[in-house]
mmCIF file with all atom_site columns, C-alpha atoms in Angstrom:
data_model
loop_
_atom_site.group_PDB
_atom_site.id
_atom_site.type_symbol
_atom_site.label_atom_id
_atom_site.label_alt_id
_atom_site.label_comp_id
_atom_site.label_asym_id
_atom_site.label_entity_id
_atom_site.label_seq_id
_atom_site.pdbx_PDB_ins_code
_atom_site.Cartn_x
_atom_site.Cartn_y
_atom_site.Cartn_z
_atom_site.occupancy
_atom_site.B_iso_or_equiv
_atom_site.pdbx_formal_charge
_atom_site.auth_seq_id
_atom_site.auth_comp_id
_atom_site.auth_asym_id
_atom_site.auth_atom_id
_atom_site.pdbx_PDB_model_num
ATOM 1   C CA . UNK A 1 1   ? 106.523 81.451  94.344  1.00 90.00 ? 185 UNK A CA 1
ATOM 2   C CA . UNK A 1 2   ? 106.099 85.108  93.277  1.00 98.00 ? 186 UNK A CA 1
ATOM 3   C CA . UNK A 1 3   ? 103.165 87.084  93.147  1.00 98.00 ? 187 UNK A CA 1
ATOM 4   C CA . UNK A 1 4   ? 102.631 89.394  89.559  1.00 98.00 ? 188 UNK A CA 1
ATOM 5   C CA . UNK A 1 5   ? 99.452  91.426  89.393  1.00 98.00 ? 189 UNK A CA 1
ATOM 6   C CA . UNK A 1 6   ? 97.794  90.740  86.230  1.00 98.00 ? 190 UNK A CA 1
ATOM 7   C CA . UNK A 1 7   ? 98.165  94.232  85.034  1.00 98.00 ? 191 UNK A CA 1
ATOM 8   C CA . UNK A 1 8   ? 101.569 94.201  85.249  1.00 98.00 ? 192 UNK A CA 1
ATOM 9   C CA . UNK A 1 9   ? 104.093 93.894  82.043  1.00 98.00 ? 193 UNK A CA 1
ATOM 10  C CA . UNK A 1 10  ? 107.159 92.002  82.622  1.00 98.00 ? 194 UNK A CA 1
ATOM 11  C CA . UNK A 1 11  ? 109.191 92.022  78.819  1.00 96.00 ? 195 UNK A CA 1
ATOM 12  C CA . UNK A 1 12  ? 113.029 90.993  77.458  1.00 95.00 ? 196 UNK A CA 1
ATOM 13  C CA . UNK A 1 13  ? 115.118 88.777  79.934  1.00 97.00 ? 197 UNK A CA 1
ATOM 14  C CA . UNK A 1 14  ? 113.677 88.979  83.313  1.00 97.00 ? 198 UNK A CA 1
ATOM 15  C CA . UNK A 1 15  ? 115.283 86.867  86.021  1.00 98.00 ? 199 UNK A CA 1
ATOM 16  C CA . UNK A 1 16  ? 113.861 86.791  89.396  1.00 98.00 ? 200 UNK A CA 1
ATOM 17  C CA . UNK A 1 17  ? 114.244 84.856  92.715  1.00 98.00 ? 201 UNK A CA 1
ATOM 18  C CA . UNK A 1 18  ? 111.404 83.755  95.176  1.00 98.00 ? 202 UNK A CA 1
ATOM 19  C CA . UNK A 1 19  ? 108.882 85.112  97.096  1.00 98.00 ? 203 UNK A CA 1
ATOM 20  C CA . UNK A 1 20  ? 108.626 88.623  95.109  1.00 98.00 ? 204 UNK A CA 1
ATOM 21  C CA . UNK A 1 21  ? 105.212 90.838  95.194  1.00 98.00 ? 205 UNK A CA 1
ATOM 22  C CA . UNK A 1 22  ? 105.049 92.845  91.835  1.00 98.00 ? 206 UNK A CA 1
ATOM 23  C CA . UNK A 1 23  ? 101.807 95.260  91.904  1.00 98.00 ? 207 UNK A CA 1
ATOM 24  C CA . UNK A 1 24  ? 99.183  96.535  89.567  1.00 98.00 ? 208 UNK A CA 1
ATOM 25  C CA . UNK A 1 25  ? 100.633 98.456  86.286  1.00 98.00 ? 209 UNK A CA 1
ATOM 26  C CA . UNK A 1 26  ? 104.069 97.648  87.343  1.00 98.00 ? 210 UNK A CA 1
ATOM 27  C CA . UNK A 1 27  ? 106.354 97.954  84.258  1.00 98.00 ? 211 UNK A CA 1
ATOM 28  C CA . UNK A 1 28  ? 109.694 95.569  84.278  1.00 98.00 ? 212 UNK A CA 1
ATOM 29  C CA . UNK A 1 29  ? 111.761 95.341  80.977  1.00 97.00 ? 213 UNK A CA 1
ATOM 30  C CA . UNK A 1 30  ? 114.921 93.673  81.032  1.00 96.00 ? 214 UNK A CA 1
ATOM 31  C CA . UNK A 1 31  ? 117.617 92.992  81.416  1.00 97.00 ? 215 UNK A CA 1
ATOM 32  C CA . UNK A 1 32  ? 116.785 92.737  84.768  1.00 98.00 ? 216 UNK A CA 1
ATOM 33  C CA . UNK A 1 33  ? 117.810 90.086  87.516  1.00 98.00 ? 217 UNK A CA 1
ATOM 34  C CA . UNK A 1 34  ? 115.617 90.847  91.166  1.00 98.00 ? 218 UNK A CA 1
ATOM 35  C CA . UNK A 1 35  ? 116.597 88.430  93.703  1.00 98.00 ? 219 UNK A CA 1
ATOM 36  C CA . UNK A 1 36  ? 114.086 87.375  96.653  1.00 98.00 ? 220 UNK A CA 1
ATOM 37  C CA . UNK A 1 37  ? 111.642 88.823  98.877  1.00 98.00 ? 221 UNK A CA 1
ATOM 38  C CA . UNK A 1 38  ? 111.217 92.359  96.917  1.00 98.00 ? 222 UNK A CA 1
ATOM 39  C CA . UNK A 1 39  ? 108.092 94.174  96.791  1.00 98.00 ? 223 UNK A CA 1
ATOM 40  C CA . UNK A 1 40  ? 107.732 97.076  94.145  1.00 98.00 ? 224 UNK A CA 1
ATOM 41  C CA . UNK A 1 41  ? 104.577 98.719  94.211  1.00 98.00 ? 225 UNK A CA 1
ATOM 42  C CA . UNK A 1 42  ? 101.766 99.871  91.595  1.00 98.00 ? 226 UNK A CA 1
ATOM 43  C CA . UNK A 1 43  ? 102.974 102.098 88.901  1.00 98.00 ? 227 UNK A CA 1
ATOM 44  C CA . UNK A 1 44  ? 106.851 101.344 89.257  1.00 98.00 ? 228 UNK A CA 1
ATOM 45  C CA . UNK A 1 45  ? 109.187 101.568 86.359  1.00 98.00 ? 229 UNK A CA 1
ATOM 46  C CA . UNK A 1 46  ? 112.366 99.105  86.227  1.00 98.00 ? 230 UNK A CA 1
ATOM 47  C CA . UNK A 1 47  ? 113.983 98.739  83.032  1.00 97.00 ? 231 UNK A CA 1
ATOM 48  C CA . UNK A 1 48  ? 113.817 101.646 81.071  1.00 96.00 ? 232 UNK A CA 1
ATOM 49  C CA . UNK A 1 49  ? 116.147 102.498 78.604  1.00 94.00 ? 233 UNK A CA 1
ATOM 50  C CA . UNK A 1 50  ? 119.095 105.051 80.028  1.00 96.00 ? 234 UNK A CA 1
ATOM 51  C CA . UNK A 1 51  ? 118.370 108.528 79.816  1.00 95.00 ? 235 UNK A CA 1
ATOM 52  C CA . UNK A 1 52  ? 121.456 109.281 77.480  1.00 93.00 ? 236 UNK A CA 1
ATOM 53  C CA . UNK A 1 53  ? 120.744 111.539 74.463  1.00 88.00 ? 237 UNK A CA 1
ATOM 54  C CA . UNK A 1 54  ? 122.984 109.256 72.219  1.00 85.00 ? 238 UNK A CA 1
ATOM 55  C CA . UNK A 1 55  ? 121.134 105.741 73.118  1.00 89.00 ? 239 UNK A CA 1
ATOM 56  C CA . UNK A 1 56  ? 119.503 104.421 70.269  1.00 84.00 ? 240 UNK A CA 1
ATOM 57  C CA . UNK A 1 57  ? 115.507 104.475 71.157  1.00 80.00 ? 241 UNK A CA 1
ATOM 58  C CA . UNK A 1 58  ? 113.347 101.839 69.421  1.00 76.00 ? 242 UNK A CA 1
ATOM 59  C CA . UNK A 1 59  ? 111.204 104.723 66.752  1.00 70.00 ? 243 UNK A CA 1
ATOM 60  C CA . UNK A 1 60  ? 113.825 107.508 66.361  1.00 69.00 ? 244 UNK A CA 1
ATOM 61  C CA . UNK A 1 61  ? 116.578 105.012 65.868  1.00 64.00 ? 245 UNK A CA 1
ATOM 62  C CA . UNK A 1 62  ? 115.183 102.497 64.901  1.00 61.00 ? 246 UNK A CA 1
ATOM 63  C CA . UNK A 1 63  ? 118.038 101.671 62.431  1.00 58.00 ? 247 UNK A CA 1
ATOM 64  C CA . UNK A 1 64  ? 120.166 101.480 65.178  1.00 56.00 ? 248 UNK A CA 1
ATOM 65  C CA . UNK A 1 65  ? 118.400 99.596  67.477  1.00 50.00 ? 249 UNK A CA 1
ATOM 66  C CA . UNK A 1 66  ? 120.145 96.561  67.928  1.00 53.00 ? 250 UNK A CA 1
ATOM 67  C CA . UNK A 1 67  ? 123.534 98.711  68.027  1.00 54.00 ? 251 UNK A CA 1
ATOM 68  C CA . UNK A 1 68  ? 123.682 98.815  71.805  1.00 71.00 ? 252 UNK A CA 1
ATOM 69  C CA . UNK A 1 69  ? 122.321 96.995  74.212  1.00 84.00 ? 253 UNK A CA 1
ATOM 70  C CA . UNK A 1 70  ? 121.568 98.253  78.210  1.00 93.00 ? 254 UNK A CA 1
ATOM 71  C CA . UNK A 1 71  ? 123.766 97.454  80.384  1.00 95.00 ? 255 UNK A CA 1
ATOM 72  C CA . UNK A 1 72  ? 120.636 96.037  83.049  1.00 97.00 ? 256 UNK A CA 1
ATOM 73  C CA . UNK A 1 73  ? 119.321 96.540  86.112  1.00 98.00 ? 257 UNK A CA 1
ATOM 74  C CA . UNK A 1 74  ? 120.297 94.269  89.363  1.00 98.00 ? 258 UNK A CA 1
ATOM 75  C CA . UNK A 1 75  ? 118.038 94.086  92.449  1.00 98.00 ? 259 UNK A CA 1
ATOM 76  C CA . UNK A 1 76  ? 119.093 92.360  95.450  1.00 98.00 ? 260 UNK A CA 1
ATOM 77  C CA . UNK A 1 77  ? 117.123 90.819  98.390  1.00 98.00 ? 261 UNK A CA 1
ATOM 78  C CA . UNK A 1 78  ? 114.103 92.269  100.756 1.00 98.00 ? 262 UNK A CA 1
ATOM 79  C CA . UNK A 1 79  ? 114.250 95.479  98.439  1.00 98.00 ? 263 UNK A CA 1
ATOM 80  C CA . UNK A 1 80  ? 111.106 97.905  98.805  1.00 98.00 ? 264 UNK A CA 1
ATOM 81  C CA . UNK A 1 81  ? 110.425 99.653  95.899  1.00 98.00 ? 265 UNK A CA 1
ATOM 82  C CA . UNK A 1 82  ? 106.953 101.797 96.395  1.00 98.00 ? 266 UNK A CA 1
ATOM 83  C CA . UNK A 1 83  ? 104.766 103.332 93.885  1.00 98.00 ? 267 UNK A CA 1
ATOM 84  C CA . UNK A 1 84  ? 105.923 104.917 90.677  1.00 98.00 ? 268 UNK A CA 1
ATOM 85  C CA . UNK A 1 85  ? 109.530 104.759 91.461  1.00 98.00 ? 269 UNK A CA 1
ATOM 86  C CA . UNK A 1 86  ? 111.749 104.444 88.468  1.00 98.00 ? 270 UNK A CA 1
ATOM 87  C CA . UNK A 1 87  ? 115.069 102.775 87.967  1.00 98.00 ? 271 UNK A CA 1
ATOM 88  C CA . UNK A 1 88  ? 116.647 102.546 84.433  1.00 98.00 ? 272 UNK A CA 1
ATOM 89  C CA . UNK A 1 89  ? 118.889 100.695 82.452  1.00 97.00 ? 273 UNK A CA 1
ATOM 90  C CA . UNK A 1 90  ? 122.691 100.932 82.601  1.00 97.00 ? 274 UNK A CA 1
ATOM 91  C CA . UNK A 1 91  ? 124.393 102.356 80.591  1.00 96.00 ? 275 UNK A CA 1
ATOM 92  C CA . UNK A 1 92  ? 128.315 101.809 80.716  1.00 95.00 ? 276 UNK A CA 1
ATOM 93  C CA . UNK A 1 93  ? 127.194 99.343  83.735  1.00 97.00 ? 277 UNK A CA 1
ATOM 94  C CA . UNK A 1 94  ? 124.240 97.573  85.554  1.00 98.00 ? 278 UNK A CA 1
ATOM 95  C CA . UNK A 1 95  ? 122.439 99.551  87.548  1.00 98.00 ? 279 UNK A CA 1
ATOM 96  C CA . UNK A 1 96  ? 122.593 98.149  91.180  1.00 98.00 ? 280 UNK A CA 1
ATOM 97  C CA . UNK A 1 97  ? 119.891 98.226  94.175  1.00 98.00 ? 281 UNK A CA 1
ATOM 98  C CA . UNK A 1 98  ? 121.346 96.036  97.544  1.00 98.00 ? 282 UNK A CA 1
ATOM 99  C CA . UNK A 1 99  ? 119.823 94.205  99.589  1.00 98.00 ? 283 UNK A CA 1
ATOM 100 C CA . UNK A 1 100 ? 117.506 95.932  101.907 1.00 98.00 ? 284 UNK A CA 1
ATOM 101 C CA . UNK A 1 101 ? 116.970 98.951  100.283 1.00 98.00 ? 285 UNK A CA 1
ATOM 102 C CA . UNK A 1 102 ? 113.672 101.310 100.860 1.00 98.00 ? 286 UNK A CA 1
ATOM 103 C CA . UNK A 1 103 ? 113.233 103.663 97.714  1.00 98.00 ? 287 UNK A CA 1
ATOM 104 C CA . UNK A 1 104 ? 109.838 105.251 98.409  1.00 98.00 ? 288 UNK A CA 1
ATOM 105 C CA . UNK A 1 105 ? 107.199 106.946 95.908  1.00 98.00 ? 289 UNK A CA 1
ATOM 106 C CA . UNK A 1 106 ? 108.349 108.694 92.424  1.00 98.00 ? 290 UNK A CA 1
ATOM 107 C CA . UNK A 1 107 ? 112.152 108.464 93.238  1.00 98.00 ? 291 UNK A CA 1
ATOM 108 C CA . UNK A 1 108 ? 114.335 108.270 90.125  1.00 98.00 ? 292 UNK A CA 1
ATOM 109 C CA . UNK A 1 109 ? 117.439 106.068 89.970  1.00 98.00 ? 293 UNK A CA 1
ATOM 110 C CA . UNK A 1 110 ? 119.162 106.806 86.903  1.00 98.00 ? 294 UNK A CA 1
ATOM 111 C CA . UNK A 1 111 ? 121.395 104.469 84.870  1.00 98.00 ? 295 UNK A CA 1
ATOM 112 C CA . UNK A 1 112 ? 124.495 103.350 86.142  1.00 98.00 ? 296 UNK A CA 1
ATOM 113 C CA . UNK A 1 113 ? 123.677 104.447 90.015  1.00 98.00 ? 297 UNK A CA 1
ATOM 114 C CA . UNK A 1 114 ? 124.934 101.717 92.247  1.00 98.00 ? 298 UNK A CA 1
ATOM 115 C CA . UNK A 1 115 ? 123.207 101.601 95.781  1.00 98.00 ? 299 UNK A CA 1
ATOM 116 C CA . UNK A 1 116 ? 125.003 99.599  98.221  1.00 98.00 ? 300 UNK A CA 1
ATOM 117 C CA . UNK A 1 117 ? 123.067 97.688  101.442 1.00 98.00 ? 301 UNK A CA 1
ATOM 118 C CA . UNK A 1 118 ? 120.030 99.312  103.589 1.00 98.00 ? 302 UNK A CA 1
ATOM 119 C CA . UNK A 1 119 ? 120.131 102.531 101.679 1.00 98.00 ? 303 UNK A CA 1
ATOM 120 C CA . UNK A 1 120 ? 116.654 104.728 102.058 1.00 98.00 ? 304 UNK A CA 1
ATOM 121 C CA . UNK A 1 121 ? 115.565 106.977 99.413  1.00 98.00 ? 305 UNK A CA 1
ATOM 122 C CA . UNK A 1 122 ? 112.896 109.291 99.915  1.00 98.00 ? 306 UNK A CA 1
ATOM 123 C CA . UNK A 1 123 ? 109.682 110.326 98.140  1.00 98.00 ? 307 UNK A CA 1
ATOM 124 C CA . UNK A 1 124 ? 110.784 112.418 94.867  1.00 98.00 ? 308 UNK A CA 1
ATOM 125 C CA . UNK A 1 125 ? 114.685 111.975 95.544  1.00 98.00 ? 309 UNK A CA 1
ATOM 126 C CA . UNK A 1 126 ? 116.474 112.504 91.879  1.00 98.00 ? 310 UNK A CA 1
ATOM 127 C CA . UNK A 1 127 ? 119.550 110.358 91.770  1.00 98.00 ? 311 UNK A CA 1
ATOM 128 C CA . UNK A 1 128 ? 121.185 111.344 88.727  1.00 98.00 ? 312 UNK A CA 1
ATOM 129 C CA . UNK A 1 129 ? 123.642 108.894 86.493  1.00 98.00 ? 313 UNK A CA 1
ATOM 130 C CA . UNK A 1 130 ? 126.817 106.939 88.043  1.00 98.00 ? 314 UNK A CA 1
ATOM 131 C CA . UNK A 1 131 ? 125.701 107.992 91.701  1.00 98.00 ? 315 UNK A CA 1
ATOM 132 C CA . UNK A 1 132 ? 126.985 106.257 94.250  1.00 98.00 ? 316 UNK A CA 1
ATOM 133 C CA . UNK A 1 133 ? 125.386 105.901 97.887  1.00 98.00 ? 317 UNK A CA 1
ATOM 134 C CA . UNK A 1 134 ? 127.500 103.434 100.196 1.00 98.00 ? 318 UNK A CA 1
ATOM 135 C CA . UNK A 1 135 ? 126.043 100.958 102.759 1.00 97.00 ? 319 UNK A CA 1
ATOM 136 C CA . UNK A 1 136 ? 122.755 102.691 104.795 1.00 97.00 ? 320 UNK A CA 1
ATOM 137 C CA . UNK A 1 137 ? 123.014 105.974 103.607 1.00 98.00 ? 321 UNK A CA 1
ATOM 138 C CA . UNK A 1 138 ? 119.462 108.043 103.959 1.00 98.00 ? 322 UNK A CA 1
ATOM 139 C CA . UNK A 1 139 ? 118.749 110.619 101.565 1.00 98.00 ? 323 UNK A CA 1
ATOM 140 C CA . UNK A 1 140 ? 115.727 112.462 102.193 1.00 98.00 ? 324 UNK A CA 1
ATOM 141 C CA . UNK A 1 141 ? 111.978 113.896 100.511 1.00 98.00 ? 325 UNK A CA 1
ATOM 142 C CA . UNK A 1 142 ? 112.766 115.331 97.232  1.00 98.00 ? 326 UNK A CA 1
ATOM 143 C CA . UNK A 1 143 ? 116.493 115.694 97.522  1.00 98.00 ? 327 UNK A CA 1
ATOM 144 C CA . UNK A 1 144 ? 118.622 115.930 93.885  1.00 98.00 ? 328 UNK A CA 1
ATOM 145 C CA . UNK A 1 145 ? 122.039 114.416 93.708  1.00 98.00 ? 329 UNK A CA 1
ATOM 146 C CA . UNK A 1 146 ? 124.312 115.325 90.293  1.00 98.00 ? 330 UNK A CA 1
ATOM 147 C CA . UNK A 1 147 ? 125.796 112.630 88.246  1.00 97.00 ? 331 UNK A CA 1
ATOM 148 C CA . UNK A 1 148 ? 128.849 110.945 89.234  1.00 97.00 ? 332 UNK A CA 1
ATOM 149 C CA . UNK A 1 149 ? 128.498 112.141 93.012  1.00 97.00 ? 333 UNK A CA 1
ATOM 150 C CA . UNK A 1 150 ? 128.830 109.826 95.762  1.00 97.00 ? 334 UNK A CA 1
ATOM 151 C CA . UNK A 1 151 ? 127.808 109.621 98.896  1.00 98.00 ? 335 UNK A CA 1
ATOM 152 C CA . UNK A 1 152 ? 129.157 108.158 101.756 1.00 97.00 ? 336 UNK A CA 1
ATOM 153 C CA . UNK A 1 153 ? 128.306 105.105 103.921 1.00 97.00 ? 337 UNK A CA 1
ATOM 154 C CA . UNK A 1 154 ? 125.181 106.379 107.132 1.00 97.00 ? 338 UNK A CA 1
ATOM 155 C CA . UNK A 1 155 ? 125.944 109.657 105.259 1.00 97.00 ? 339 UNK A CA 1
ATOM 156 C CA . UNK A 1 156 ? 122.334 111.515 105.967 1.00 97.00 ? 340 UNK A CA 1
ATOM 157 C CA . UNK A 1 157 ? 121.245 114.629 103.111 1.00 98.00 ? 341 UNK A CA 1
ATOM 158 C CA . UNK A 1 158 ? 118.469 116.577 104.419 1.00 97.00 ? 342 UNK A CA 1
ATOM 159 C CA . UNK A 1 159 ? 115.045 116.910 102.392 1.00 97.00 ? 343 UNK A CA 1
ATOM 160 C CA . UNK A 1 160 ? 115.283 119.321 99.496  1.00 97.00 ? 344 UNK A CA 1
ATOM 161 C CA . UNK A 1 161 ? 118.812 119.170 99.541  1.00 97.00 ? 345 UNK A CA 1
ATOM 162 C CA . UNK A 1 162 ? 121.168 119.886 96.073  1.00 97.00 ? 346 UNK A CA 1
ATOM 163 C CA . UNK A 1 163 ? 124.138 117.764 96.294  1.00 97.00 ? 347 UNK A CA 1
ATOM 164 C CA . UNK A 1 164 ? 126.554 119.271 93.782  1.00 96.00 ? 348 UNK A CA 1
ATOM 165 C CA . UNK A 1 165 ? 129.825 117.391 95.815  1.00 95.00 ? 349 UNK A CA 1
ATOM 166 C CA . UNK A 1 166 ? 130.542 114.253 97.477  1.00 96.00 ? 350 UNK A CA 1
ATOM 167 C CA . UNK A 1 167 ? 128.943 113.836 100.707 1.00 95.00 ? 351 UNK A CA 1
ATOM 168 C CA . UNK A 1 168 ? 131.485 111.844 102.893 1.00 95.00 ? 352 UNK A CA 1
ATOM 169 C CA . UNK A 1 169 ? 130.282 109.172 105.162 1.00 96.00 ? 353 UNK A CA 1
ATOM 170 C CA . UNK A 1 170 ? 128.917 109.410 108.356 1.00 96.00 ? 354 UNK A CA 1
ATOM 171 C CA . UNK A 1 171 ? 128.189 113.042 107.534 1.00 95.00 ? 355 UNK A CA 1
ATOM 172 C CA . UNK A 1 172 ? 124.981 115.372 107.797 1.00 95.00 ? 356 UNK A CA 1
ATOM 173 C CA . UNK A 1 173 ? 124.656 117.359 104.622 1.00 95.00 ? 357 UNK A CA 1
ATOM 174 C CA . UNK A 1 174 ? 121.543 119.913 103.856 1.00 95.00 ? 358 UNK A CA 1
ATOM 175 C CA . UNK A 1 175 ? 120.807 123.007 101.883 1.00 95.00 ? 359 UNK A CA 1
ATOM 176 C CA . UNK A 1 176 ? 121.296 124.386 98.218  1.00 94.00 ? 360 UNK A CA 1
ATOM 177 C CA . UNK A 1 177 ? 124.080 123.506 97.367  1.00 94.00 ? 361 UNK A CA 1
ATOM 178 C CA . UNK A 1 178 ? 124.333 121.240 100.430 1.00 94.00 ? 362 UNK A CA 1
ATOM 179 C CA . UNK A 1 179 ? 127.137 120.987 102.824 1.00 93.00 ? 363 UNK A CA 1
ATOM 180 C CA . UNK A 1 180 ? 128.795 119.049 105.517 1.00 93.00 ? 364 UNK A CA 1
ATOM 181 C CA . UNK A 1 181 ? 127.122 120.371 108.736 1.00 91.00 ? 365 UNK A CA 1
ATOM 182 C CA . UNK A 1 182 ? 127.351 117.605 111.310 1.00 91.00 ? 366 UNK A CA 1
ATOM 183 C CA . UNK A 1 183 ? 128.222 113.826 112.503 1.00 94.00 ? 367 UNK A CA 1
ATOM 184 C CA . UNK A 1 184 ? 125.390 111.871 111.291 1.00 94.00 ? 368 UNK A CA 1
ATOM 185 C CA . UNK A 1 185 ? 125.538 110.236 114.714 1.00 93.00 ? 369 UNK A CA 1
ATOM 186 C CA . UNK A 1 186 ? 122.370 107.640 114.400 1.00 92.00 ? 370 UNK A CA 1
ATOM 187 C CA . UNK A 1 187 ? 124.082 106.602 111.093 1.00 94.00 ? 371 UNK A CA 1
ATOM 188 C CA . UNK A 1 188 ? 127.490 106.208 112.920 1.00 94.00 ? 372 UNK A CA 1
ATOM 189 C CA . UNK A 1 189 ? 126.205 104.419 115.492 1.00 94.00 ? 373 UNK A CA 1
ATOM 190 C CA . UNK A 1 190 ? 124.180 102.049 113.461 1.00 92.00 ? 374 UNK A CA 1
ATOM 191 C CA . UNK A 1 191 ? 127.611 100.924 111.579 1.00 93.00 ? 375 UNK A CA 1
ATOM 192 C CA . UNK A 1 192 ? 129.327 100.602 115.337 1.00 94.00 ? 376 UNK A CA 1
ATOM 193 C CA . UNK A 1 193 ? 131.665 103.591 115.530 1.00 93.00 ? 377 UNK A CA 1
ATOM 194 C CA . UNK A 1 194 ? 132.739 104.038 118.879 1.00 94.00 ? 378 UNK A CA 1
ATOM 195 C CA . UNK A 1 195 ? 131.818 107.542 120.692 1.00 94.00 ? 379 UNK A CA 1
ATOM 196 C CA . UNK A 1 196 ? 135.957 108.001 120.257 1.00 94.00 ? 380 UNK A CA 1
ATOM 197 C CA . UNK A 1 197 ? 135.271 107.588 116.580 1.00 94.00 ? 381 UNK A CA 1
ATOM 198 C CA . UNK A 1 198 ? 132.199 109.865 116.187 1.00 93.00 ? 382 UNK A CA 1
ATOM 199 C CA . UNK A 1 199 ? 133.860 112.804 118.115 1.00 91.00 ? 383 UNK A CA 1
ATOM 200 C CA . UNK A 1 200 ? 136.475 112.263 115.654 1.00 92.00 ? 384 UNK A CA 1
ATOM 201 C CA . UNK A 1 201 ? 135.131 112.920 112.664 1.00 91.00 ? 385 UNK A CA 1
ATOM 202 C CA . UNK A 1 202 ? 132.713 115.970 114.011 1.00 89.00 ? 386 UNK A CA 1
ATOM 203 C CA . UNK A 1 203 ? 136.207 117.725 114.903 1.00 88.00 ? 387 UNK A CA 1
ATOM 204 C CA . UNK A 1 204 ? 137.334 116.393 111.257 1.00 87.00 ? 388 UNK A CA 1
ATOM 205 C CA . UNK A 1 205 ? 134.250 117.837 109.961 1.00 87.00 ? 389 UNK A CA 1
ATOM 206 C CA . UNK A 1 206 ? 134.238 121.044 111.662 1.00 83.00 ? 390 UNK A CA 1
ATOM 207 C CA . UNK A 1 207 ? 137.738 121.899 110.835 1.00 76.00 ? 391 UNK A CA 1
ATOM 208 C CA . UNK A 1 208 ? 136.888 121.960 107.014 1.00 69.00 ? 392 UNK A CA 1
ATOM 209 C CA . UNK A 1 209 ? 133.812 123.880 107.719 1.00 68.00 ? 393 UNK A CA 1
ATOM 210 C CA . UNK A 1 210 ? 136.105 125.961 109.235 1.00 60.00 ? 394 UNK A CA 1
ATOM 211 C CA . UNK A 1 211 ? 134.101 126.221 112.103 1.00 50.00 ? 395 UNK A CA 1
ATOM 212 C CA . UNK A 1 212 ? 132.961 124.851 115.271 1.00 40.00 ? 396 UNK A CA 1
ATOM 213 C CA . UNK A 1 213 ? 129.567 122.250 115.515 1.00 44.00 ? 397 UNK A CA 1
ATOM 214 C CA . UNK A 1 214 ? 127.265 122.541 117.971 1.00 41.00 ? 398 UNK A CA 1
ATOM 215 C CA . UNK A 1 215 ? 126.610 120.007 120.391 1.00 40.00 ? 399 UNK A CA 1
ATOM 216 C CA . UNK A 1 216 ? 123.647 117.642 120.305 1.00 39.00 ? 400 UNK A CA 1
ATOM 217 C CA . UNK A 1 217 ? 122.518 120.023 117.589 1.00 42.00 ? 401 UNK A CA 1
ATOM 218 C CA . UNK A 1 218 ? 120.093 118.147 115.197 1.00 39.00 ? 402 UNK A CA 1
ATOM 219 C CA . UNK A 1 219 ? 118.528 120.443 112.590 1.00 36.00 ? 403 UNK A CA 1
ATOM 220 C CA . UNK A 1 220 ? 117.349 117.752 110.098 1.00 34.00 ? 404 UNK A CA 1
#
């Protein structure tokens, strides 16, 4: 019922649904439960041990190997993950991909980052540990998000962007550091705020930029 490329290594306590397409030189080391209709592409990494200094690692440690175990990795349903993407073990907690979720080429999803439904991550995004993105958030090319930030549900951060503080939802949010500039309005609209709702939060959004936003203005 799924389809595993030959060249791919699948090792430790793997549990996956149906109808899954794992490519060539795909790497999967559990524990890792990936639920139905996912496709990760060639070269992807799931499973690797959290990148915490103090985790024992099989070699240096290897005394203290069996001294902790990873918290895993959980994968939901009709998940793309695309070429040489990495997502690692949890650490204090699984780390969690929802359903629906595009995670393009050479993203990193650190341990413990918990995506939540329809969330798109960009080509060389850097999430780092116990982020948070909420239900279709969109964080774009080569963006880098510090640990323990979270970002908001149809939140959108702009390519390049350094998120150093929580992006709230439904907002726009570019530039190093990155900040609040705008309504993500396509966002908004996708979760079925009203037009009452939307102008409401680019006045809420304007008054702590302590500023005005421009109209129709889309600079992403």
């Amino acid at each position: 019922m799924n389809t595993i490329h030959p060249t791919a290594v699948l090792d430790g306590d793997i549990r996956m649904g149906d109808g899954n397409v794992i490519g060539a030189f795909v790497v999967i080391t559990g524990p890792v439960v990936i639920g139905d209709g996912n496709f990760i592409g060639s070269g992807a990494i799931i499973g690797a041990p959290p990148e915490v200094r103090d985790f024992p690692h099989a070699g240096r440690d290897e005394s203290r190997t069996g001294a902790a175990r990873p918290a895993g990795v959980v994968i939901g349903d009709r998940t793309v993950v695309r070429e040489q993407a990495q997502i690692h073990q949890g650490w204090q907690r699984a780390t969690t991909v929802g359903d629906d979720a595009f995670i393009m080429n050479q993203a990193y999803v650190a341990h413990d980052v918990q995506l939540a439904r329809a969330v798109t991550v960009a080509g060389g995004v850097r999430l780092a540990g116990h982020v948070v993105v909420g239900d279709g958030a969109n964080i774009g090319l080569g963006a880098l998000v510090h640990q323990r930030r979270t970002i908001g549900a149809g939140a959108m951060v702009g390519m390049g962007a350094v998120v150093t503080r929580d992006v709230p939802a439904y907002a726009k949010a570019y530039g190093s550091p990155a900040r609040v500039r705008d309504v993500n309005r396509r966002g908004a609209e996708a979760a079925g705020l009203s037009v009452e709702q939307i102008e409401s939060l680019r006045e809420r959004f304007a008054d702590a930029l302590g500023s005005s936003v421009v109209e129709g203005r889309d600079p992403i």
